[in-house]
CSV table of C-alpha atoms and ligand atoms in Angstrom, one decimal:
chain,number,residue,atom,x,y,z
A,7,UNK,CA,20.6,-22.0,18.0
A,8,UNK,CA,22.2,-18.8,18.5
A,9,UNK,CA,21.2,-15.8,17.0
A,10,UNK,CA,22.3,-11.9,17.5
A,11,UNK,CA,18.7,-11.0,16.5
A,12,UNK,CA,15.4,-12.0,17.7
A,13,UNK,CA,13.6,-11.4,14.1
A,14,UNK,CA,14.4,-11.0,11.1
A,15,UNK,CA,12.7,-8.5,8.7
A,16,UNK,CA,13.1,-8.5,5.4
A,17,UNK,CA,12.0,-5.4,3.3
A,18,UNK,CA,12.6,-1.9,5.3
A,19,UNK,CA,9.3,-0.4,3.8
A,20,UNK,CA,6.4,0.9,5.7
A,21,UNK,CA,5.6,-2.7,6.3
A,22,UNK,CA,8.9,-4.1,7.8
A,23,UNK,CA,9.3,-0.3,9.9
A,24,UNK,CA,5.9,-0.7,11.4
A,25,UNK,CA,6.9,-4.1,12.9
A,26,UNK,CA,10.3,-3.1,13.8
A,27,UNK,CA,9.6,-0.2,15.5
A,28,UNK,CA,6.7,-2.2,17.7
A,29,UNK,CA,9.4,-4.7,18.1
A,30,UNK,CA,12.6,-2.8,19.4
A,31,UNK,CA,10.5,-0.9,21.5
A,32,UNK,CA,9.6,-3.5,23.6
A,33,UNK,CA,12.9,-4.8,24.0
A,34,UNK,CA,13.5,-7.1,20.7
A,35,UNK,CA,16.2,-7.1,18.7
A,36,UNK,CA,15.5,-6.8,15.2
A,37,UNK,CA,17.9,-7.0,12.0
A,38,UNK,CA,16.4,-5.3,8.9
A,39,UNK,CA,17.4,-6.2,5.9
A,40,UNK,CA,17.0,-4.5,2.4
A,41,UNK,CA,18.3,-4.6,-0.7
A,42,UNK,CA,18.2,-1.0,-1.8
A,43,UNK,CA,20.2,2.0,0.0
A,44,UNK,CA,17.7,4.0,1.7
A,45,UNK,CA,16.5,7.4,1.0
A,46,UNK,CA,15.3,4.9,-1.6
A,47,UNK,CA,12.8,5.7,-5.0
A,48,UNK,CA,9.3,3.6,-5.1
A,49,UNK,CA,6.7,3.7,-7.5
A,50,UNK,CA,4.0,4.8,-5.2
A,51,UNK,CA,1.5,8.0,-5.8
A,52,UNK,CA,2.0,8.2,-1.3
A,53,UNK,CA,-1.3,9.3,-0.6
A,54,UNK,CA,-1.7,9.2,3.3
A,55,UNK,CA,-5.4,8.8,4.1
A,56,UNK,CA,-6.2,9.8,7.8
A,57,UNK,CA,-6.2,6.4,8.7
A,58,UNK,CA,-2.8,6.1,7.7
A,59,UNK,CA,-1.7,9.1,9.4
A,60,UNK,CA,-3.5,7.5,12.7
A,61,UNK,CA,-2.2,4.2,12.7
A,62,UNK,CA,1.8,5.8,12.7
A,63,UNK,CA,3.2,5.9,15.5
A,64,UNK,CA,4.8,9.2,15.0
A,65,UNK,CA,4.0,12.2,13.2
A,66,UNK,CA,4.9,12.5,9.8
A,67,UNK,CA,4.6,16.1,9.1
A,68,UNK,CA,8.1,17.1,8.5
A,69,UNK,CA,7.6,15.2,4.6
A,70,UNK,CA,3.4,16.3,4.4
A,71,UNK,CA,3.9,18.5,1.4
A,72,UNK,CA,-0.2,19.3,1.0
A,73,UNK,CA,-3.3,18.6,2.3
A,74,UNK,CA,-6.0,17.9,0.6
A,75,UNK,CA,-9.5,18.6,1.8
A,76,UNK,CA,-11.7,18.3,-1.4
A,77,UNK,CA,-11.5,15.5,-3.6
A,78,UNK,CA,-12.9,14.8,-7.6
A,79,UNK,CA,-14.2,11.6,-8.6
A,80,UNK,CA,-15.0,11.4,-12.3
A,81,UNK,CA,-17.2,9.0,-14.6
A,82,UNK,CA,-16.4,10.5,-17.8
A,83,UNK,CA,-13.6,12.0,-19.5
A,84,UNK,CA,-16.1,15.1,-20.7
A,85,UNK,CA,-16.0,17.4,-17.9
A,86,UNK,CA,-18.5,19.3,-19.2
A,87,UNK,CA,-21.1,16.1,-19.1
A,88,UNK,CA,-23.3,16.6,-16.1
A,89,UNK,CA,-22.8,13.1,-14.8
A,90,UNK,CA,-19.4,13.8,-15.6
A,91,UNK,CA,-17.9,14.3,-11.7
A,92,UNK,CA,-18.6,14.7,-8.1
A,93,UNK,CA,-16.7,17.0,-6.1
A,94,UNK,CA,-16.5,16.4,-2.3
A,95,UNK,CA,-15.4,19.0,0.1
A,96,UNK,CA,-14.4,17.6,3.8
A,97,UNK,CA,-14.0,19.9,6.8
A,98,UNK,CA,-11.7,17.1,7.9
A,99,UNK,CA,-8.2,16.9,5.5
A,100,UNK,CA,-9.3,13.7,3.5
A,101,UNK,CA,-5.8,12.7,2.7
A,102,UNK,CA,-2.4,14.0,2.6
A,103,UNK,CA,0.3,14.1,0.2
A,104,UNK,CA,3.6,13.2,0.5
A,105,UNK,CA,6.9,12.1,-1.5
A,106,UNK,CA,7.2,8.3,-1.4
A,107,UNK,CA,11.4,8.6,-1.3
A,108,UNK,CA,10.8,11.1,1.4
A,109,UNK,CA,8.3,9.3,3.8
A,110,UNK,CA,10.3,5.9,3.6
A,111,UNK,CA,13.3,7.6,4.8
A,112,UNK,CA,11.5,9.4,7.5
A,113,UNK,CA,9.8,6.2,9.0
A,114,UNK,CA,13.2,4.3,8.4
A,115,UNK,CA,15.1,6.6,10.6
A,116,UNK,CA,12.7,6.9,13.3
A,117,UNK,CA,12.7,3.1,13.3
A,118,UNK,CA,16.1,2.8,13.7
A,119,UNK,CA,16.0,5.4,16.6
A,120,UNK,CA,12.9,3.3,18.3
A,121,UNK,CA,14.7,0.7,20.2
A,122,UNK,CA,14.1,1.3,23.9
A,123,UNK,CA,14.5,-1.7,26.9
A,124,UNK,CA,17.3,-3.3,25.6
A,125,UNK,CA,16.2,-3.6,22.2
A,126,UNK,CA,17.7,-2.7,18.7
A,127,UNK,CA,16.6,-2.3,15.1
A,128,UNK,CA,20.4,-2.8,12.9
A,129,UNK,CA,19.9,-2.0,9.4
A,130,UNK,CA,21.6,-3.8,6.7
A,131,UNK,CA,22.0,-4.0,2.5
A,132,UNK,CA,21.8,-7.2,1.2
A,133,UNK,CA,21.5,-8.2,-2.3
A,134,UNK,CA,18.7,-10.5,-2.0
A,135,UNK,CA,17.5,-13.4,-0.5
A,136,UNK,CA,18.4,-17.2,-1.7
A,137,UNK,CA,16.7,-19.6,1.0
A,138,UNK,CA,14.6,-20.3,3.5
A,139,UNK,CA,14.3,-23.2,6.2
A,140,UNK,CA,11.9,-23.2,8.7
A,141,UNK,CA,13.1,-25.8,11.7
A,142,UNK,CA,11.5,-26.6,14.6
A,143,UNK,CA,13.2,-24.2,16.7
A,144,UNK,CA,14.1,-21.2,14.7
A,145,UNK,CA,14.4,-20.0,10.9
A,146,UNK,CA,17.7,-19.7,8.8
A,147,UNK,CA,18.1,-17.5,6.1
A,148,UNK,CA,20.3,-17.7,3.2
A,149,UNK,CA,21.6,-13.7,2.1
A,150,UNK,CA,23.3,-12.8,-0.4
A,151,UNK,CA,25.7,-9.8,0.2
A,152,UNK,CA,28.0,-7.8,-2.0
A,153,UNK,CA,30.9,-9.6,-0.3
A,154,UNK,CA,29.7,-13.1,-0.6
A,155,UNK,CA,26.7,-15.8,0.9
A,156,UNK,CA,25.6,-15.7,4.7
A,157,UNK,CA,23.6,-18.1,6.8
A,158,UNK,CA,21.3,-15.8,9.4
A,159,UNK,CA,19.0,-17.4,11.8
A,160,UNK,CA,16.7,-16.5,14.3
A,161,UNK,CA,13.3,-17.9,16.3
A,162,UNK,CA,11.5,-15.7,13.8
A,163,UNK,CA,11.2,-13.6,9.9
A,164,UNK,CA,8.9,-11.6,8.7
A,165,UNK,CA,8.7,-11.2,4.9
A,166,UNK,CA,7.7,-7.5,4.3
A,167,UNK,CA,9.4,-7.6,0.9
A,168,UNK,CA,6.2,-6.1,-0.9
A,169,UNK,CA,4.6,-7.3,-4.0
A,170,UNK,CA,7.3,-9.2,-5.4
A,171,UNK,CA,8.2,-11.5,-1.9
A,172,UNK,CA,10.9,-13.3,-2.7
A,173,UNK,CA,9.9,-14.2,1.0
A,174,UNK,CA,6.8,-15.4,0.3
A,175,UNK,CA,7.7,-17.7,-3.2
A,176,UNK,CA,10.6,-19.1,-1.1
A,177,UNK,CA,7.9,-20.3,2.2
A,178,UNK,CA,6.1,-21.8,0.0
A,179,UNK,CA,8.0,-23.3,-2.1
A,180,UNK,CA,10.4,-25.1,1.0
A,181,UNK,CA,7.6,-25.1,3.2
A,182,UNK,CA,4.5,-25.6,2.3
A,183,UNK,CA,3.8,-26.4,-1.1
A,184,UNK,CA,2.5,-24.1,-4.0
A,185,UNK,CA,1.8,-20.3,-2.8
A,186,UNK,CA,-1.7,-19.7,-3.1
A,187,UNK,CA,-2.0,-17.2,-5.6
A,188,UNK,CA,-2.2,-13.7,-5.1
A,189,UNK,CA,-5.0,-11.4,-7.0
A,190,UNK,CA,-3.0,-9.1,-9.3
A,191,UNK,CA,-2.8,-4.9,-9.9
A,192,UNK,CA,-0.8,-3.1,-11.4
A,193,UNK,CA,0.1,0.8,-11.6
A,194,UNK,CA,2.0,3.3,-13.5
A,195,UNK,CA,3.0,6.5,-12.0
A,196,UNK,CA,5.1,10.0,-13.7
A,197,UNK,CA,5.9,12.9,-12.0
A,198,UNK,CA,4.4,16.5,-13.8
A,199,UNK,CA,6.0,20.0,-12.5
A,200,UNK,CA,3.9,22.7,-12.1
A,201,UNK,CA,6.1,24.7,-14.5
A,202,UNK,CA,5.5,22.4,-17.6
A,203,UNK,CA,1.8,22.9,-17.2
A,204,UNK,CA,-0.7,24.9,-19.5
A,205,UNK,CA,-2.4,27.6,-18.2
A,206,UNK,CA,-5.6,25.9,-18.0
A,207,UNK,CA,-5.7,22.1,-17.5
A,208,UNK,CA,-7.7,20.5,-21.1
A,209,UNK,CA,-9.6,18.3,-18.6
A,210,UNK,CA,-11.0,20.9,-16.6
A,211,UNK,CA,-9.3,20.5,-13.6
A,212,UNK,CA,-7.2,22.8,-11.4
A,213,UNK,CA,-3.5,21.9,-11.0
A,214,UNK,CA,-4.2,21.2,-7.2
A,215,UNK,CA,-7.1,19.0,-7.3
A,216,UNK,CA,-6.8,15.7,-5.9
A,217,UNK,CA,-8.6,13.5,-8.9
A,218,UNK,CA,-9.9,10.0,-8.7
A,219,UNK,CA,-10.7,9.2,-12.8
A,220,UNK,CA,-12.8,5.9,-13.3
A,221,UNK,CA,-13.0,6.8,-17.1
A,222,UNK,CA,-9.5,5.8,-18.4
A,223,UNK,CA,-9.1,2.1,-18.1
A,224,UNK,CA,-11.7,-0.6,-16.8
A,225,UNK,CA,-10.9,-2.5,-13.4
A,226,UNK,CA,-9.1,0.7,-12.2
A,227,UNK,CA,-8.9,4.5,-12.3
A,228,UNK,CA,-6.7,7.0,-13.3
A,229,UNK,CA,-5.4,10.0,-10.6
A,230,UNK,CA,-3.8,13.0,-10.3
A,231,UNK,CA,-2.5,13.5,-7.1
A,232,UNK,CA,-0.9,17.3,-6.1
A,233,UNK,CA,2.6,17.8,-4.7
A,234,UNK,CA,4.2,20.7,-3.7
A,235,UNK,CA,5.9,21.4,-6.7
A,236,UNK,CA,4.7,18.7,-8.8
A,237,UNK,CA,1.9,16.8,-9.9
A,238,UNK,CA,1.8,12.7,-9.7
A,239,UNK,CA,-0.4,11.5,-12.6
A,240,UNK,CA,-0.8,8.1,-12.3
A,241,UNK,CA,-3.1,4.7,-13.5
A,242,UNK,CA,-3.5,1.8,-12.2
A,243,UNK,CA,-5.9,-1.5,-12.3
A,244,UNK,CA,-6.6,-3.7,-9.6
A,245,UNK,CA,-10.1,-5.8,-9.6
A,246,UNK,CA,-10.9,-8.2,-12.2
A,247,UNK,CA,-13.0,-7.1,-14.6
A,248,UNK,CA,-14.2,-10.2,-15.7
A,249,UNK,CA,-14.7,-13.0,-12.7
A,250,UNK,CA,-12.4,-16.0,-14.7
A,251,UNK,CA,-9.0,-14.1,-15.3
A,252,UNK,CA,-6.9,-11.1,-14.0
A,253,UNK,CA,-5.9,-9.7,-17.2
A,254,UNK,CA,-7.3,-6.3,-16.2
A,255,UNK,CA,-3.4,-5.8,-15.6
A,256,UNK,CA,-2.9,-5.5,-19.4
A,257,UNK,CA,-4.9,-2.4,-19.6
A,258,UNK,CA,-2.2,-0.6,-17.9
A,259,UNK,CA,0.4,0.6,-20.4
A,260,UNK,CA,2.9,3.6,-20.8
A,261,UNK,CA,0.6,4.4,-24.0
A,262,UNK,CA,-2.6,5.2,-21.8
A,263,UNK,CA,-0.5,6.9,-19.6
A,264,UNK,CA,1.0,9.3,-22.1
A,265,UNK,CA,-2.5,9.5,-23.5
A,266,UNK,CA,-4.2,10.6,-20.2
A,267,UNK,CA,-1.5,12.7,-19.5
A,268,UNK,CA,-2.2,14.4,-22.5
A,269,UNK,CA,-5.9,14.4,-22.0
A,270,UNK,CA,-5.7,15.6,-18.1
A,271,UNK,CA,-2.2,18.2,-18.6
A,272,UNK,CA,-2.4,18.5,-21.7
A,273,UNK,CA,1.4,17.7,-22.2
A,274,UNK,CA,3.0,15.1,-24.4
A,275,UNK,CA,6.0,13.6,-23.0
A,276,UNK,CA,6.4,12.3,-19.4
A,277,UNK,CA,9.9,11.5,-17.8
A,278,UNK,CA,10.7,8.2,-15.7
A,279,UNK,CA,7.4,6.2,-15.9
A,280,UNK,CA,7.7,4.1,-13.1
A,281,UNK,CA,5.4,0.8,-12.3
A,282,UNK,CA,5.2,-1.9,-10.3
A,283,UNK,CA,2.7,-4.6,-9.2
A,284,UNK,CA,0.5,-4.4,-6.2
A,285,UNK,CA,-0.3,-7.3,-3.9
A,286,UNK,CA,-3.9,-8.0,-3.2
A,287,UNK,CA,-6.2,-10.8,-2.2
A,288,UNK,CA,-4.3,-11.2,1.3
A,289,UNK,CA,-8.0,-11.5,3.0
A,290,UNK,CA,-7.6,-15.0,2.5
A,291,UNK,CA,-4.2,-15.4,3.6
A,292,UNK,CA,-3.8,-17.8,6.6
A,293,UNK,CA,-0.4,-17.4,8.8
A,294,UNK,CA,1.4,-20.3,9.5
A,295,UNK,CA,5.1,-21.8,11.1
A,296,UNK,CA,7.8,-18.9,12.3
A,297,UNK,CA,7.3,-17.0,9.0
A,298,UNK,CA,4.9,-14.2,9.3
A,299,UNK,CA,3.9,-12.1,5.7
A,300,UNK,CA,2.7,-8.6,6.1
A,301,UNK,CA,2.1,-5.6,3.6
A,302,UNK,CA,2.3,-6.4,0.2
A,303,UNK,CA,4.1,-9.3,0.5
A,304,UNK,CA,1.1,-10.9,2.2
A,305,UNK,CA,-1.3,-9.4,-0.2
A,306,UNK,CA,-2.9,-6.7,1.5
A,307,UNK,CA,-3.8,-3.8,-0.9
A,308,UNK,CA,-7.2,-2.7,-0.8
A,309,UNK,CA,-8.6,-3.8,-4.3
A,310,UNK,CA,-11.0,-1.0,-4.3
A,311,UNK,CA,-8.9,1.7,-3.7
A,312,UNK,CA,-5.4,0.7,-4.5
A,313,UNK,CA,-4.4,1.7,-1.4
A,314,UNK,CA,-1.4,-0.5,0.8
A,315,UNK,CA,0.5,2.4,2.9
A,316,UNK,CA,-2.0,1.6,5.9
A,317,UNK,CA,-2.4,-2.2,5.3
A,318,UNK,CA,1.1,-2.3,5.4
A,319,UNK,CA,1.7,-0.3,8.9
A,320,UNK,CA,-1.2,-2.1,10.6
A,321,UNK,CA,-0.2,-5.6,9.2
A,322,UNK,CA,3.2,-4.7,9.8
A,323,UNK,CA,2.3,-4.1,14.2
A,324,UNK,CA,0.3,-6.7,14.2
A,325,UNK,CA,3.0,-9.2,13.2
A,326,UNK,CA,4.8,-7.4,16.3
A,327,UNK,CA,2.1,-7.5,18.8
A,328,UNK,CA,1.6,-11.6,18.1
A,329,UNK,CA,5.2,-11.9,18.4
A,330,UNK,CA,5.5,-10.4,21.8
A,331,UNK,CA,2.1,-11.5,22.9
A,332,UNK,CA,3.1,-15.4,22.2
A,333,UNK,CA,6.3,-16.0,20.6
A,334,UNK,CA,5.9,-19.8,21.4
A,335,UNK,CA,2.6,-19.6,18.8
A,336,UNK,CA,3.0,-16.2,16.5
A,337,UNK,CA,1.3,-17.1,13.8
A,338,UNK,CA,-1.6,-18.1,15.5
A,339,UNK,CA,-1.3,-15.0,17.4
A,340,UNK,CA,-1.0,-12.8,14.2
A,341,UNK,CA,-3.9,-14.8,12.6
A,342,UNK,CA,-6.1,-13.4,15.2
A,343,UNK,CA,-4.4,-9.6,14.8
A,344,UNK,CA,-4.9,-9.4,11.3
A,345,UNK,CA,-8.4,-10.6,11.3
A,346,UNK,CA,-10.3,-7.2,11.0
A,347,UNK,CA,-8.0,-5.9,8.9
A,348,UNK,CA,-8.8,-8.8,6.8
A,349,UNK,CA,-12.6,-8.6,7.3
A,350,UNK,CA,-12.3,-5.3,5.8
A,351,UNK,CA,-10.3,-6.3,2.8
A,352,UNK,CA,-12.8,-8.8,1.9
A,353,UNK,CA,-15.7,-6.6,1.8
A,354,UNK,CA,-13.7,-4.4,-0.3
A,355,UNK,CA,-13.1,-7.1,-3.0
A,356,UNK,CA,-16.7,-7.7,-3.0
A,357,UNK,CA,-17.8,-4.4,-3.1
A,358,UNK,CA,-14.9,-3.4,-5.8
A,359,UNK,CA,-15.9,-6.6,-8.2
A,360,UNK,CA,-19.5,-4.8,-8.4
A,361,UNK,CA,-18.4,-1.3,-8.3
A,362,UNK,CA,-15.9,-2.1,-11.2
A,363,UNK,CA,-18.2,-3.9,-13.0
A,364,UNK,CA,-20.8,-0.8,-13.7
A,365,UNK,CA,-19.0,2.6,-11.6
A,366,UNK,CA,-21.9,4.3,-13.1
A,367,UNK,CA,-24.1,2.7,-9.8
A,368,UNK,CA,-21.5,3.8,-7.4
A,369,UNK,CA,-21.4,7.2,-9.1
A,370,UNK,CA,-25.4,7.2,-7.8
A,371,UNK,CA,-24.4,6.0,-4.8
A,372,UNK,CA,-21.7,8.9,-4.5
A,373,UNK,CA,-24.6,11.5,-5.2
A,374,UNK,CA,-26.8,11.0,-2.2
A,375,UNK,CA,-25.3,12.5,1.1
A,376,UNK,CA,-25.2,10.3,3.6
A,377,UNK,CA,-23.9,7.3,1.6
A,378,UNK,CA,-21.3,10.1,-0.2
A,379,UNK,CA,-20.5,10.8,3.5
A,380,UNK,CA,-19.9,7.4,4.4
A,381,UNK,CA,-18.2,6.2,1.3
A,382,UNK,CA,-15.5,8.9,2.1
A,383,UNK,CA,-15.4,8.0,5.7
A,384,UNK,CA,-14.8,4.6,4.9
A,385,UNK,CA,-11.8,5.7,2.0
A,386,UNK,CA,-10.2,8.2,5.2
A,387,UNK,CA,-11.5,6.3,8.3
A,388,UNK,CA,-11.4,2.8,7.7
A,389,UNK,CA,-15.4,3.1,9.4
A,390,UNK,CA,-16.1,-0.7,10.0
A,391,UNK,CA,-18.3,-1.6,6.8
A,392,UNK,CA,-20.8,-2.5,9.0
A,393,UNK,CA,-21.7,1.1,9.7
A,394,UNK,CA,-22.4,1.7,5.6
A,395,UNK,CA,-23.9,-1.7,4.3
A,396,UNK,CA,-26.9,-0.5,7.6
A,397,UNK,CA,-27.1,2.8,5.3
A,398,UNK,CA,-27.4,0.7,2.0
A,399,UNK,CA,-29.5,-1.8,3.3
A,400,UNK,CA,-31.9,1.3,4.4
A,401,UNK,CA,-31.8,3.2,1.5
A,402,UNK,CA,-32.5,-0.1,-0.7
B,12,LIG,C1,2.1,3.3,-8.8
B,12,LIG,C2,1.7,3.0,-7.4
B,12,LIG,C3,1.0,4.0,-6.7
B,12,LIG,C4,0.6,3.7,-5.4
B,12,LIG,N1,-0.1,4.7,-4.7
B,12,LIG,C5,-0.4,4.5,-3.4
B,12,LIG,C6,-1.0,5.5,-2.6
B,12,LIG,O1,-1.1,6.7,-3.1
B,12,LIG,N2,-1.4,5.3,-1.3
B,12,LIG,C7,-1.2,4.0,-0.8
B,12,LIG,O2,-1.6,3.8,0.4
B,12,LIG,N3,-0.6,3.0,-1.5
B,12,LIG,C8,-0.2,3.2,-2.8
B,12,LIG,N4,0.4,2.2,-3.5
B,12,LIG,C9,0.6,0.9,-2.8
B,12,LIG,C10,1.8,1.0,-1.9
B,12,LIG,O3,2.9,1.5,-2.6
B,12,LIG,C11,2.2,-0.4,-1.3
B,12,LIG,O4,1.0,-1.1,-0.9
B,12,LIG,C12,3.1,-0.3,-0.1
B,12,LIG,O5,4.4,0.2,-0.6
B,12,LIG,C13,3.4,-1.6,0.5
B,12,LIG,O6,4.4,-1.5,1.5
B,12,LIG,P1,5.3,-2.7,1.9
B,12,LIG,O7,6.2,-2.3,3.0
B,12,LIG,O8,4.5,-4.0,2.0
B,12,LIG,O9,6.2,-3.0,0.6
B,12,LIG,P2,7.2,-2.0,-0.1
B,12,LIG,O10,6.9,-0.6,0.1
B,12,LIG,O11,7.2,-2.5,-1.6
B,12,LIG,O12,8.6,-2.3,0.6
B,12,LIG,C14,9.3,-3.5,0.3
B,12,LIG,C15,10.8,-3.4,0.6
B,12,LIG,O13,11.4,-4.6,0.5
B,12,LIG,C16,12.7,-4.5,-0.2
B,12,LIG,N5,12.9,-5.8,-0.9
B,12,LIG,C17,12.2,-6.3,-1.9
B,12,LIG,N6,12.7,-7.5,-2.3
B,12,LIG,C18,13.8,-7.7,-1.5
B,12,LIG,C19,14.7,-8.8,-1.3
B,12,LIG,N7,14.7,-9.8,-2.1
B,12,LIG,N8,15.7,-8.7,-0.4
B,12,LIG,C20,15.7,-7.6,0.4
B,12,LIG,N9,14.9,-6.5,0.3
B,12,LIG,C21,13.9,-6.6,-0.6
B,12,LIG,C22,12.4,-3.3,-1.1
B,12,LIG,O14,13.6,-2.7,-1.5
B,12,LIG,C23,11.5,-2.4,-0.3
B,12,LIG,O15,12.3,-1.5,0.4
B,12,LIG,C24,0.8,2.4,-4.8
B,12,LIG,C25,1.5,1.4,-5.5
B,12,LIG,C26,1.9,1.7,-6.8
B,12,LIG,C27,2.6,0.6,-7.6
């Protein structure tokens, strides 16, 4: 087999960067292939939590457009009920706020200016996918392009093609059988300017908090997340509400959102509502042959938070590391990088099965300090969840 590129990467999102920036560094090189033209719009509310931010590999402050360093978690749409909130104010920035067009560009150009020691990250459009064959020495990959249909092939691909793979249905469908099914969320998102605001917010809120709303929709919450010259009002469901189906999903509709726009702004028309799914139950995804899923495409949004930014960057370099560490074996190698990551997402879709099923007790929870403390250091830090189920079990 011969091959201009040592990996394929399909999907140039904060997934498919992360590993080819690891990769081209060290001397690889890497063909990226997507089917949008980059600066590119995502449905995506881009809420950086610090451990985000620390897993990069470069700063990302030219496209930080606030930081947020108090956050509001709400029970109840009365904000005047006293068990309505809880208002947290960090000394630490909790999270910061970006535009999701803007930090996929940055991280895209840094990647392609990463490759050092021979290596090289080449971007290129495709239209999509068609096939996949996994032989015993290397992978070849049918593309479509605007021009015509294209065999690629190298010892290696990784499908960072987010929450609708066409990677992943394509593996298992040639490969190995039925894909095992991935746990579904999914979110709706509209951007808000300052200008088109009221004076005063109905809900009670000022235009530059950073909201977390559990009372709009079960399985889920509702958010408003502040921009610098806008506000992202968003909604979105992710755990199962009830343990037989996933139908939590249906809960999420333009109507709700117009209606807790209304509710929250106080404003009655939103332009571009933009959704898509979100990938989750990756903690039981096991790696296997020369085809390596990361990010959404493997599953790896956090099911209590909705969060897949930093799922997708670490996944994304650990694919990279078990490539360069054993090539011969990667997936075996990347089984054993992505293992705390997936510790931690298991956890979370335990703990966000009982905190869904009755916020109210995770609304106590959130009202004694040292567990509020941890919670949040957990959301920010990724704290190993070892460090707050000691704190629960003590407090219990
Ligand atoms: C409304 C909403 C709000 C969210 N808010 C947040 C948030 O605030 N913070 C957070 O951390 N997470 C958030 N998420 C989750 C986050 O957006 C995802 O987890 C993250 O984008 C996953 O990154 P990824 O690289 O795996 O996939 P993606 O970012 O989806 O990138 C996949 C790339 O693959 C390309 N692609 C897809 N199919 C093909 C194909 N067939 N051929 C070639 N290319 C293809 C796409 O064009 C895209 O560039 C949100 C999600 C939604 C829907």
């Amino acid at each position: 087999m011969q091959s201009d590129h040592d990996i394929l990467i399909v999907g140039a999102g904060p997934a498919g960067c992360a590993a080819a920036y690891d990769l081209a560094r060290s001397g690889k090189r890497v063909l990226l292939l997507d089917r949008r033209t980059f600066p590119r719009p995502k449905a995506c509310a881009c809420g950086l939590t610090r451990k985000t931010l620390k897993a990069l590999r470069y700063s990302v402050d030219p496209v930080i457009e606030r930081v947020c360093h108090e956050i509001v978690l709400q029970q109840t749409a009365d904000p005047a009920s006293p068990n309505g909130q809880v208002r947290v104010k960090t000394r630490k920035a909790i999270c910061a706020m970006a535009v999701r067009e803007n930090f996929d560009d940055f991280c895209l150009q840094r990647t392609l200016a990463s490759a050092r020691n021979g290596g090289s990250v080449d971007l290129r459009k495709i239209e999509t996918i068609l096939a996949l064959r996994e032989l015993p020495t290397h992978i070849e990959l049918d593309i479509q392009t605007a021009t015509g249909i294209e065999t690629l092939t190298a010892p290696i691909l990784i499908g960072a093609d987010g929450s609708n793979s066409q990677t992943r249905r394509l593996l298992y469908q040639d490969s190995h059988g039925e894909a095992p099914a991935l746990a579904n969320g999914f979110a709706l998102e509209a951007t808000v300017p300052y200008a088109a605001l009221p004076s005063t917010l109905p809900g009670g809120d000022s235009p530059q908090d950073l909201v977390f709303d559990f009372s709009p929709l079960p399985g889920g919450y509702g958010w408003l997340f502040p921009k610098r010259d806008h506000i992202n009002i968003g909604i979105g469901a992710f755990a199962p509400t009830n343990p037989t189906s996933s139908n939590q999903i249906n809960a999420v509709t333009r109507a709700l959102l117009l209606d807790y726009a209304k509710q929250k702004l106080g404003i009655t028309t939103l332009d571009h509502i933009t959704g898509q799914h979100l990938g989750m139950g990756g903690h039981t995804y096991i790696p296997r042959g020369r085809v390596l899923l990361v990010g959404d495409a493997a599953g790896l949004v956090d099911p209590l938070t909705g969060e897949g930014i930093h799922s997708a960057i670490v996944s994304g370099q650990a694919a990279a590391t078990a490539i360069l560490s054993n090539p011969a074996d990667a997936a075996a190698a990347y089984a054993r990088e992505l293992a705390p990551l997936q510790q931690t997402l298991a956890f979370s879709h335990r703990a966000a099965r009982a905190f869904y099923a009755d916020p109210s007790r995770g609304f106590k929870a959130m009202r004694i300090p040292l567990l509020r403390s941890l919670i949040l250091k957990t959301y920010a830090d990724g704290i190993p969840h070892t460090k707050l189920l000691t704190a629960l079990a003590k407090l219990v």
